[in-house]
Short mmCIF file of C-alpha atoms and ligand atoms in Angstrom, two decimals:
data_model
loop_
_atom_site.label_atom_id
_atom_site.label_comp_id
_atom_site.label_asym_id
_atom_site.label_seq_id
_atom_site.Cartn_x
_atom_site.Cartn_y
_atom_site.Cartn_z
CA MET A 1 244.35 27.79 240.96
CA SER A 2 241.78 30.01 239.29
CA THR A 3 242.55 33.66 239.09
CA ALA A 4 241.20 34.19 235.59
CA ILE A 5 237.97 36.04 236.25
CA LEU A 6 238.40 37.61 239.67
CA ALA A 7 237.33 41.08 238.63
CA LEU A 8 233.71 40.11 238.07
CA LYS A 9 232.51 40.29 241.69
CA ASP A 10 231.89 44.02 241.41
CA GLU A 11 229.30 43.45 238.71
CA PHE A 12 227.07 41.50 241.10
CA PRO A 13 225.17 43.59 243.68
CA GLY A 14 223.77 40.37 245.17
CA ILE A 15 227.15 39.44 246.63
CA ALA A 16 228.31 42.93 247.59
CA GLY A 17 229.90 43.10 251.03
CA GLY A 18 231.95 39.95 250.67
CA TRP A 19 229.26 37.28 250.89
CA HIS A 20 230.76 33.92 249.89
CA TYR A 21 227.95 32.62 247.71
CA LEU A 22 228.56 28.98 246.83
CA ASP A 23 225.02 28.03 245.79
CA THR A 24 225.09 28.97 242.12
CA ALA A 25 223.82 25.52 241.09
CA ALA A 26 220.57 26.42 242.86
CA THR A 27 220.42 29.84 241.25
CA ALA A 28 223.03 32.28 239.98
CA GLN A 29 223.45 35.85 241.17
CA LYS A 30 222.70 38.47 238.52
CA PRO A 31 225.18 40.86 236.91
CA GLN A 32 224.21 44.53 236.75
CA ALA A 33 223.76 44.23 232.96
CA VAL A 34 220.91 41.76 233.48
CA ILE A 35 219.36 43.83 236.26
CA ASP A 36 219.47 46.93 234.03
CA ALA A 37 217.95 45.08 231.07
CA THR A 38 215.15 43.78 233.29
CA VAL A 39 214.46 47.16 234.88
CA ASN A 40 214.32 48.85 231.47
CA ALA A 41 212.04 46.16 230.07
CA LEU A 42 209.72 46.56 233.03
CA GLY A 43 209.89 50.36 233.06
CA ARG A 44 211.12 52.62 230.28
CA ASP A 45 210.42 50.17 227.43
CA TYR A 46 207.46 48.24 228.80
CA ALA A 47 204.50 47.28 226.59
CA THR A 48 202.83 44.09 225.44
CA VAL A 49 203.98 42.14 222.39
CA HIS A 50 202.37 40.77 219.24
CA ARG A 51 199.21 42.83 219.66
CA GLY A 52 199.67 46.55 219.89
CA VAL A 53 199.32 48.84 216.88
CA TYR A 54 201.32 51.55 218.65
CA ALA A 55 205.05 52.02 218.26
CA ARG A 56 206.10 50.98 221.79
CA SER A 57 204.42 47.60 221.39
CA ALA A 58 205.93 47.12 217.95
CA GLU A 59 209.38 47.87 219.42
CA MET A 60 208.81 45.51 222.30
CA THR A 61 207.70 42.80 219.86
CA LEU A 62 210.96 43.25 217.94
CA ALA A 63 212.97 43.05 221.17
CA PHE A 64 211.06 39.97 222.31
CA GLU A 65 211.62 38.12 219.05
CA ALA A 66 215.25 39.26 219.09
CA ALA A 67 215.48 37.51 222.48
CA ARG A 68 214.27 34.33 220.81
CA ARG A 69 216.95 34.70 218.11
CA ARG A 70 219.51 35.36 220.83
CA THR A 71 218.49 32.18 222.62
CA ALA A 72 218.69 30.22 219.38
CA ALA A 73 222.19 31.56 218.72
CA PHE A 74 223.26 30.73 222.28
CA LEU A 75 222.21 27.12 221.71
CA GLY A 76 223.35 26.88 218.11
CA GLY A 77 219.78 26.26 216.93
CA ALA A 78 217.16 28.04 214.83
CA GLU A 79 214.66 30.55 216.22
CA GLU A 80 211.65 28.43 215.16
CA GLU A 81 213.07 25.72 217.40
CA ILE A 82 212.94 27.79 220.60
CA VAL A 83 209.88 27.56 222.86
CA PHE A 84 209.98 29.92 225.83
CA THR A 85 208.90 28.11 228.99
CA ARG A 86 208.88 29.04 232.68
CA GLY A 87 212.06 27.02 233.06
CA ALA A 88 213.52 23.56 232.64
CA THR A 89 210.84 21.92 234.76
CA GLU A 90 208.05 23.29 232.60
CA ALA A 91 209.95 22.40 229.42
CA ILE A 92 210.26 18.74 230.45
CA ASN A 93 206.58 18.61 231.44
CA LEU A 94 205.72 20.13 228.06
CA VAL A 95 207.61 17.39 226.22
CA ALA A 96 206.10 14.64 228.41
CA GLN A 97 202.55 15.89 228.03
CA THR A 98 202.66 16.67 224.31
CA TRP A 99 205.28 14.55 222.54
CA GLY A 100 205.05 11.82 225.19
CA VAL A 101 201.27 11.49 225.23
CA GLU A 102 201.16 11.59 221.43
CA ASN A 103 203.96 9.09 220.79
CA LEU A 104 204.32 6.70 223.74
CA LYS A 105 202.12 3.77 224.71
CA ALA A 106 202.20 0.70 226.96
CA GLY A 107 205.11 -1.50 225.94
CA ASP A 108 207.35 1.48 225.13
CA ARG A 109 210.25 2.33 227.45
CA ILE A 110 212.05 5.47 228.63
CA LEU A 111 215.64 5.45 229.90
CA LEU A 112 216.63 7.87 232.67
CA SER A 113 219.68 7.76 234.95
CA THR A 114 220.30 7.45 238.69
CA LEU A 115 221.52 11.03 238.97
CA GLU A 116 218.54 12.85 237.45
CA HIS A 117 216.94 15.86 239.11
CA HIS A 118 213.33 15.24 240.19
CA SER A 119 212.19 17.43 237.31
CA ASN A 120 213.60 14.81 234.91
CA ILE A 121 211.97 11.93 236.80
CA VAL A 122 208.51 12.93 238.01
CA PRO A 123 207.11 14.16 234.64
CA TRP A 124 207.98 10.74 233.17
CA GLN A 125 206.33 8.94 236.08
CA MET A 126 203.21 11.02 235.49
CA LEU A 127 203.40 10.04 231.83
CA ARG A 128 203.77 6.40 232.90
CA GLU A 129 200.50 6.70 234.83
CA ARG A 130 198.74 8.07 231.75
CA THR A 131 200.21 5.80 229.09
CA GLY A 132 201.64 2.68 230.74
CA VAL A 133 205.13 3.39 229.39
CA ALA A 134 207.93 1.70 231.40
CA ILE A 135 210.93 3.52 232.92
CA ASP A 136 214.44 2.09 233.10
CA VAL A 137 217.32 3.63 235.03
CA CYS A 138 220.86 3.77 233.71
CA PRO A 139 223.36 3.23 236.57
CA LEU A 140 226.40 5.37 237.32
CA THR A 141 230.08 4.58 237.15
CA ALA A 142 231.85 4.20 240.49
CA ASP A 143 233.00 7.84 240.32
CA GLY A 144 229.53 9.23 239.59
CA ARG A 145 229.06 9.58 235.84
CA ILE A 146 226.14 8.28 233.85
CA ASP A 147 227.49 4.92 232.66
CA VAL A 148 226.96 5.27 228.93
CA ASP A 149 228.36 1.77 228.29
CA GLU A 150 225.55 0.45 230.48
CA ALA A 151 223.06 2.58 228.56
CA GLU A 152 224.22 0.86 225.40
CA ARG A 153 223.54 -2.53 226.98
CA ILE A 154 220.13 -1.50 228.34
CA LEU A 155 218.72 0.14 225.19
CA THR A 156 216.33 -1.92 223.05
CA PRO A 157 214.01 -1.06 220.16
CA ALA A 158 211.26 -0.63 222.80
CA HIS A 159 213.05 2.50 224.06
CA LYS A 160 211.52 5.60 222.52
CA LEU A 161 213.16 8.24 224.70
CA VAL A 162 216.38 8.69 226.64
CA ALA A 163 216.34 11.65 229.06
CA LEU A 164 219.61 12.58 230.80
CA ALA A 165 221.30 15.48 232.56
CA HIS A 166 224.18 17.12 230.68
CA VAL A 167 225.84 18.11 233.98
CA SER A 168 224.76 16.62 237.32
CA ASN A 169 223.48 19.25 239.77
CA VAL A 170 224.93 17.19 242.65
CA LEU A 171 228.16 15.68 241.32
CA GLY A 172 229.17 18.08 238.54
CA SER A 173 229.82 15.10 236.26
CA VAL A 174 229.52 15.80 232.54
CA LEU A 175 227.71 13.56 230.07
CA ASP A 176 229.12 12.83 226.63
CA VAL A 177 225.93 14.02 224.96
CA ARG A 178 227.05 13.14 221.45
CA ARG A 179 227.71 9.54 222.44
CA ALA A 180 224.36 9.32 224.27
CA ALA A 181 222.63 10.73 221.18
CA ASP A 182 224.32 8.19 218.91
CA LEU A 183 223.29 5.32 221.21
CA ALA A 184 219.72 6.57 221.56
CA HIS A 185 219.35 7.06 217.82
CA ALA A 186 220.85 3.63 217.08
CA ALA A 187 218.07 2.15 219.23
CA GLY A 188 215.45 4.29 217.49
CA ALA A 189 214.93 6.57 220.52
CA LEU A 190 215.08 10.33 220.87
CA LEU A 191 217.41 12.05 223.37
CA LEU A 192 216.24 14.77 225.75
CA VAL A 193 219.03 16.59 227.56
CA ASP A 194 218.50 18.49 230.83
CA GLY A 195 220.96 21.31 230.33
CA CYS A 196 220.24 23.29 233.51
CA GLN A 197 223.76 23.02 234.92
CA ALA A 198 225.53 22.82 231.56
CA ALA A 199 224.13 25.95 229.89
CA PRO A 200 226.00 28.35 232.25
CA ARG A 201 229.22 26.33 232.09
CA ILE A 202 229.73 24.68 228.69
CA ALA A 203 229.50 26.05 225.14
CA LEU A 204 226.47 24.53 223.44
CA ASP A 205 225.90 23.60 219.83
CA MET A 206 222.75 21.64 219.12
CA ALA A 207 224.04 20.39 215.76
CA ALA A 208 227.22 18.99 217.33
CA LEU A 209 225.41 17.45 220.30
CA ASP A 210 222.81 15.92 217.96
CA CYS A 211 220.19 15.58 220.71
CA ASP A 212 216.46 16.01 219.99
CA PHE A 213 215.31 18.11 222.96
CA TYR A 214 217.41 20.42 225.14
CA VAL A 215 216.03 22.29 228.17
CA PHE A 216 217.43 24.86 230.59
CA SER A 217 216.45 27.63 233.03
CA ALA A 218 217.64 31.22 232.66
CA HIS A 219 218.05 31.83 236.39
CA LYS A 220 220.98 29.42 236.49
CA LEU A 221 222.77 31.27 233.71
CA TYR A 222 222.72 34.68 235.38
CA GLY A 223 219.28 35.59 234.02
CA PRO A 224 215.92 36.10 235.72
CA THR A 225 213.65 33.47 237.26
CA GLY A 226 210.43 32.52 235.51
CA ILE A 227 211.88 31.79 232.10
CA GLY A 228 213.84 29.12 230.30
CA ALA A 229 213.54 27.35 227.03
CA LEU A 230 212.87 24.14 225.25
CA TRP A 231 214.91 23.62 222.10
CA ALA A 232 213.59 20.85 219.87
CA ARG A 233 214.20 19.84 216.29
CA LYS A 234 211.79 21.70 214.04
CA ALA A 235 210.22 18.56 212.58
CA ILE A 236 209.55 17.20 216.08
CA LEU A 237 208.04 20.48 217.32
CA ASP A 238 205.86 20.73 214.20
CA ALA A 239 204.41 17.29 214.90
CA MET A 240 203.72 17.95 218.60
CA PRO A 241 200.13 18.77 219.60
CA PRO A 242 199.49 21.98 221.54
CA TRP A 243 199.62 21.97 225.32
CA HIS A 244 198.06 24.96 227.07
CA GLY A 245 195.17 26.57 225.22
CA GLY A 246 194.49 30.32 225.11
CA GLY A 247 195.51 33.50 223.39
CA ALA A 248 198.56 33.74 221.14
CA MET A 249 198.71 30.01 220.37
CA ILE A 250 195.83 30.00 217.87
CA ASP A 251 195.32 30.64 214.22
CA ARG A 252 191.50 31.00 214.20
CA VAL A 253 188.90 30.46 216.93
CA THR A 254 185.18 29.78 216.53
CA PHE A 255 182.88 28.00 218.95
CA GLU A 256 182.86 25.02 216.63
CA LYS A 257 186.62 24.68 216.32
CA SER A 258 189.98 26.33 216.88
CA THR A 259 193.04 25.98 214.70
CA TYR A 260 196.52 26.49 216.03
CA ALA A 261 199.51 28.64 215.25
CA PRO A 262 202.67 26.95 213.99
CA ALA A 263 205.45 26.09 216.44
CA PRO A 264 206.87 27.65 218.53
CA GLN A 265 203.88 30.00 219.10
CA ARG A 266 201.57 26.97 219.40
CA PHE A 267 203.28 26.19 222.73
CA GLU A 268 203.21 29.73 224.14
CA ALA A 269 199.62 30.37 225.23
CA GLY A 270 198.88 33.71 226.88
CA THR A 271 200.90 36.89 227.27
CA PRO A 272 204.51 35.70 227.28
CA MET A 273 207.31 36.41 229.76
CA ILE A 274 208.29 39.64 228.04
CA VAL A 275 210.49 41.13 230.74
CA GLU A 276 212.05 37.78 231.54
CA ALA A 277 212.87 37.06 227.89
CA LEU A 278 214.74 40.35 227.59
CA GLY A 279 216.55 39.60 230.85
CA MET A 280 217.52 36.15 229.60
CA ALA A 281 218.86 37.59 226.35
CA ALA A 282 220.93 40.10 228.34
CA ALA A 283 222.31 37.24 230.45
CA MET A 284 223.29 35.34 227.32
CA ASP A 285 224.99 38.46 225.94
CA TRP A 286 226.84 38.89 229.22
CA LEU A 287 227.90 35.26 229.46
CA SER A 288 228.92 35.10 225.80
CA GLY A 289 230.93 38.28 226.35
CA ILE A 290 232.98 36.43 228.98
CA GLY A 291 233.13 33.39 226.70
CA LEU A 292 231.86 29.91 227.49
CA ALA A 293 235.31 28.35 227.05
CA ARG A 294 236.62 30.69 229.76
CA ALA A 295 233.60 29.98 231.93
CA GLU A 296 234.15 26.24 231.68
CA GLN A 297 237.84 26.52 232.49
CA HIS A 298 237.10 28.75 235.47
CA GLU A 299 234.50 26.35 236.85
CA ARG A 300 236.71 23.31 236.27
CA ASP A 301 239.66 25.03 237.99
CA LEU A 302 237.65 26.02 241.05
CA ALA A 303 236.06 22.57 241.40
CA ALA A 304 239.49 20.92 241.06
CA ARG A 305 241.00 23.29 243.63
CA LEU A 306 238.23 22.64 246.16
CA ARG A 307 238.40 18.88 245.58
CA ALA A 308 242.16 18.94 246.10
CA GLU A 309 241.81 20.89 249.37
CA LEU A 310 238.98 18.72 250.71
CA GLY A 311 240.89 15.61 249.59
CA LYS A 312 243.67 16.53 252.06
CA ARG A 313 241.26 16.05 254.97
CA ASN A 314 240.70 12.55 256.30
CA ASP A 315 237.28 13.52 257.68
CA VAL A 316 235.75 14.45 254.32
CA THR A 317 234.10 12.15 251.78
CA LEU A 318 234.02 13.58 248.27
CA PHE A 319 231.33 12.56 245.81
CA GLY A 320 231.56 12.75 242.04
CA PRO A 321 234.40 12.48 239.53
CA GLU A 322 237.74 14.28 239.65
CA ASP A 323 236.96 16.30 236.54
CA SER A 324 233.63 17.72 237.72
CA VAL A 325 232.63 21.13 236.50
CA GLY A 326 231.63 23.86 238.95
CA ILE A 327 229.89 21.62 241.52
CA VAL A 328 231.38 19.69 244.45
CA SER A 329 229.33 17.54 246.85
CA PHE A 330 230.88 16.22 250.03
CA ALA A 331 230.22 14.94 253.55
CA LEU A 332 232.05 15.93 256.73
CA ASP A 333 232.28 12.89 259.03
CA GLY A 334 229.90 13.04 262.00
CA VAL A 335 228.35 16.36 260.95
CA HIS A 336 224.96 16.62 259.29
CA PRO A 337 225.16 18.79 256.15
CA HIS A 338 222.47 21.08 257.60
CA ASP A 339 224.60 21.73 260.70
CA LEU A 340 227.58 22.43 258.49
CA GLY A 341 225.49 24.77 256.36
CA THR A 342 224.23 26.64 259.42
CA ILE A 343 227.71 27.18 260.86
CA LEU A 344 229.04 28.23 257.45
CA ASP A 345 226.22 30.76 257.20
CA GLU A 346 227.51 32.38 260.40
CA GLU A 347 230.83 32.73 258.59
CA GLY A 348 229.20 34.39 255.58
CA VAL A 349 229.48 31.28 253.42
CA ALA A 350 226.36 30.00 251.63
CA ILE A 351 226.34 26.38 250.56
CA ARG A 352 223.45 24.04 249.84
CA ALA A 353 222.72 21.16 252.21
CA GLY A 354 220.08 18.62 251.34
CA HIS A 355 219.02 16.13 248.71
CA HIS A 356 219.24 18.69 245.89
CA CYS A 357 216.01 17.37 244.34
CA ALA A 358 217.85 14.14 243.58
CA GLN A 359 216.59 11.69 246.18
CA PRO A 360 217.29 8.57 244.07
CA LEU A 361 220.91 9.72 243.82
CA MET A 362 221.06 10.21 247.61
CA ASP A 363 219.73 6.63 248.01
CA HIS A 364 222.44 5.43 245.63
CA LEU A 365 225.14 7.30 247.58
CA GLY A 366 223.71 5.93 250.83
CA VAL A 367 223.27 9.36 252.44
CA PRO A 368 220.16 11.41 253.26
CA ALA A 369 221.84 14.60 252.10
CA THR A 370 225.13 16.09 250.96
CA ALA A 371 226.82 19.43 251.44
CA ARG A 372 227.26 21.07 248.03
CA ALA A 373 229.46 23.98 247.03
CA SER A 374 228.81 25.29 243.53
CA PHE A 375 230.61 28.03 241.69
CA GLY A 376 229.75 30.85 239.33
CA LEU A 377 231.79 33.31 237.31
CA TYR A 378 232.00 35.60 240.36
CA SER A 379 233.48 32.82 242.53
CA ASP A 380 237.17 32.86 243.38
CA ASP A 381 239.82 31.39 245.64
CA ASN A 382 238.74 33.60 248.54
CA ASP A 383 235.37 31.85 248.54
CA ILE A 384 237.12 28.49 248.74
CA GLU A 385 239.33 29.71 251.56
CA ALA A 386 236.31 30.98 253.49
CA LEU A 387 234.60 27.62 253.02
CA LEU A 388 237.67 25.72 254.23
CA LYS A 389 237.96 28.00 257.26
CA GLY A 390 234.29 27.41 258.04
CA ILE A 391 234.73 23.64 257.75
CA GLU A 392 237.67 23.84 260.15
CA ARG A 393 235.58 25.80 262.65
CA THR A 394 232.76 23.27 262.31
CA ARG A 395 235.27 20.49 263.02
CA ARG A 396 236.37 22.26 266.21
CA ILE A 397 232.75 22.69 267.35
CA PHE A 398 231.79 19.07 266.66
CA GLY A 399 235.11 17.62 267.81
N1 LIG B 1 217.58 19.94 236.27
C1 LIG B 1 218.70 20.24 236.92
C2 LIG B 1 219.95 19.45 236.64
C3 LIG B 1 218.69 21.27 237.86
O1 LIG B 1 219.81 21.57 238.52
C4 LIG B 1 217.49 21.99 238.09
C5 LIG B 1 217.42 23.09 239.12
N2 LIG B 1 217.99 22.75 240.36
C6 LIG B 1 216.36 21.64 237.35
C7 LIG B 1 216.45 20.62 236.45
C8 LIG B 1 215.06 22.36 237.52
O2 LIG B 1 215.18 23.68 237.12
P1 LIG B 1 214.02 24.73 237.43
O3 LIG B 1 213.68 24.55 238.88
O4 LIG B 1 214.64 26.05 237.14
O5 LIG B 1 212.89 24.41 236.51
#
């Protein structure tokens, strides 16, 4: 039973009044520290970056670049390896449309997995339309992990990229990134990791993971919407062509020709997400202050507790492995997840019901949708109890 971090609820105005918010995998509520940092960046401290000759702008530029260093430290990477993007989705599209277009051609192959979020499927399909690259899909183990043994069997020298989720947004299953990186590299491929659900829950160290690209969104790690990052090895970023053209990404512009800034600025056209970057850095400070080891334990404990409780019911099907982190998908016999979600809402319990932007995974599970409860650092046993009570009430209504 998790009682480790119960005192945090008070820091989150978004769940004041006892709302049982169990949709953190969609987006996390924000601690007051992040709200304050964002309000100050937008108010008291606001100015543009990289351009102004006045002191406020110079200060904001320092704060903005400090946010890049903060992000690098959070990931265990270097600041030149951090590209600010609008989020994970944009980061994957950036890699597909720059690295992918430059390096992949007909005859090459990409390996994804059955459990990927649409944002780690559709950009590669769009790349397939442009380049003729083929896409293979790594199956899952019976309990809902990416089957890395199968990946080893599938990979050939034709594979140039493997792109996998670190933590499944539906099943909470955790990928052994280091093993996936070793297998990809042995085949001569690069590894892109979708870290959206891992970044808030698992301590990250790019050197130890040994992947080549890592992407995440700040709004899932207690930061603001509209920002995230792409981490990529410096040598890879340096060799990638620019993507969006405009201000801030250039070295020199004439009508005959433009030359480009080095990475990461080459990939950040236009006025950047100044406020969002400072908010993201504050979120990383806040989360690191709690400690990622504690966060992971908390999320594993809550998922295990909920799985154990739901496992006692003979009218519930649980999806995903026993050791999932922070995310539990399930079905209540004879009740559509949307109906369950609606009744739970009346009880002040917010879960997600739907395909979770993972329709191929729903096809694999043989369901149109699942009910998903997902935890954050503010979640506690009371939230689980409220969910179980709501499920019981739903059972009584549906018979
Ligand atoms: N990948 C995973 C595993 C996710 O959970 C999400 C968000 N649900 C995304 C990618 C996309 O993130 P965003 O919408 O913030 O770009």
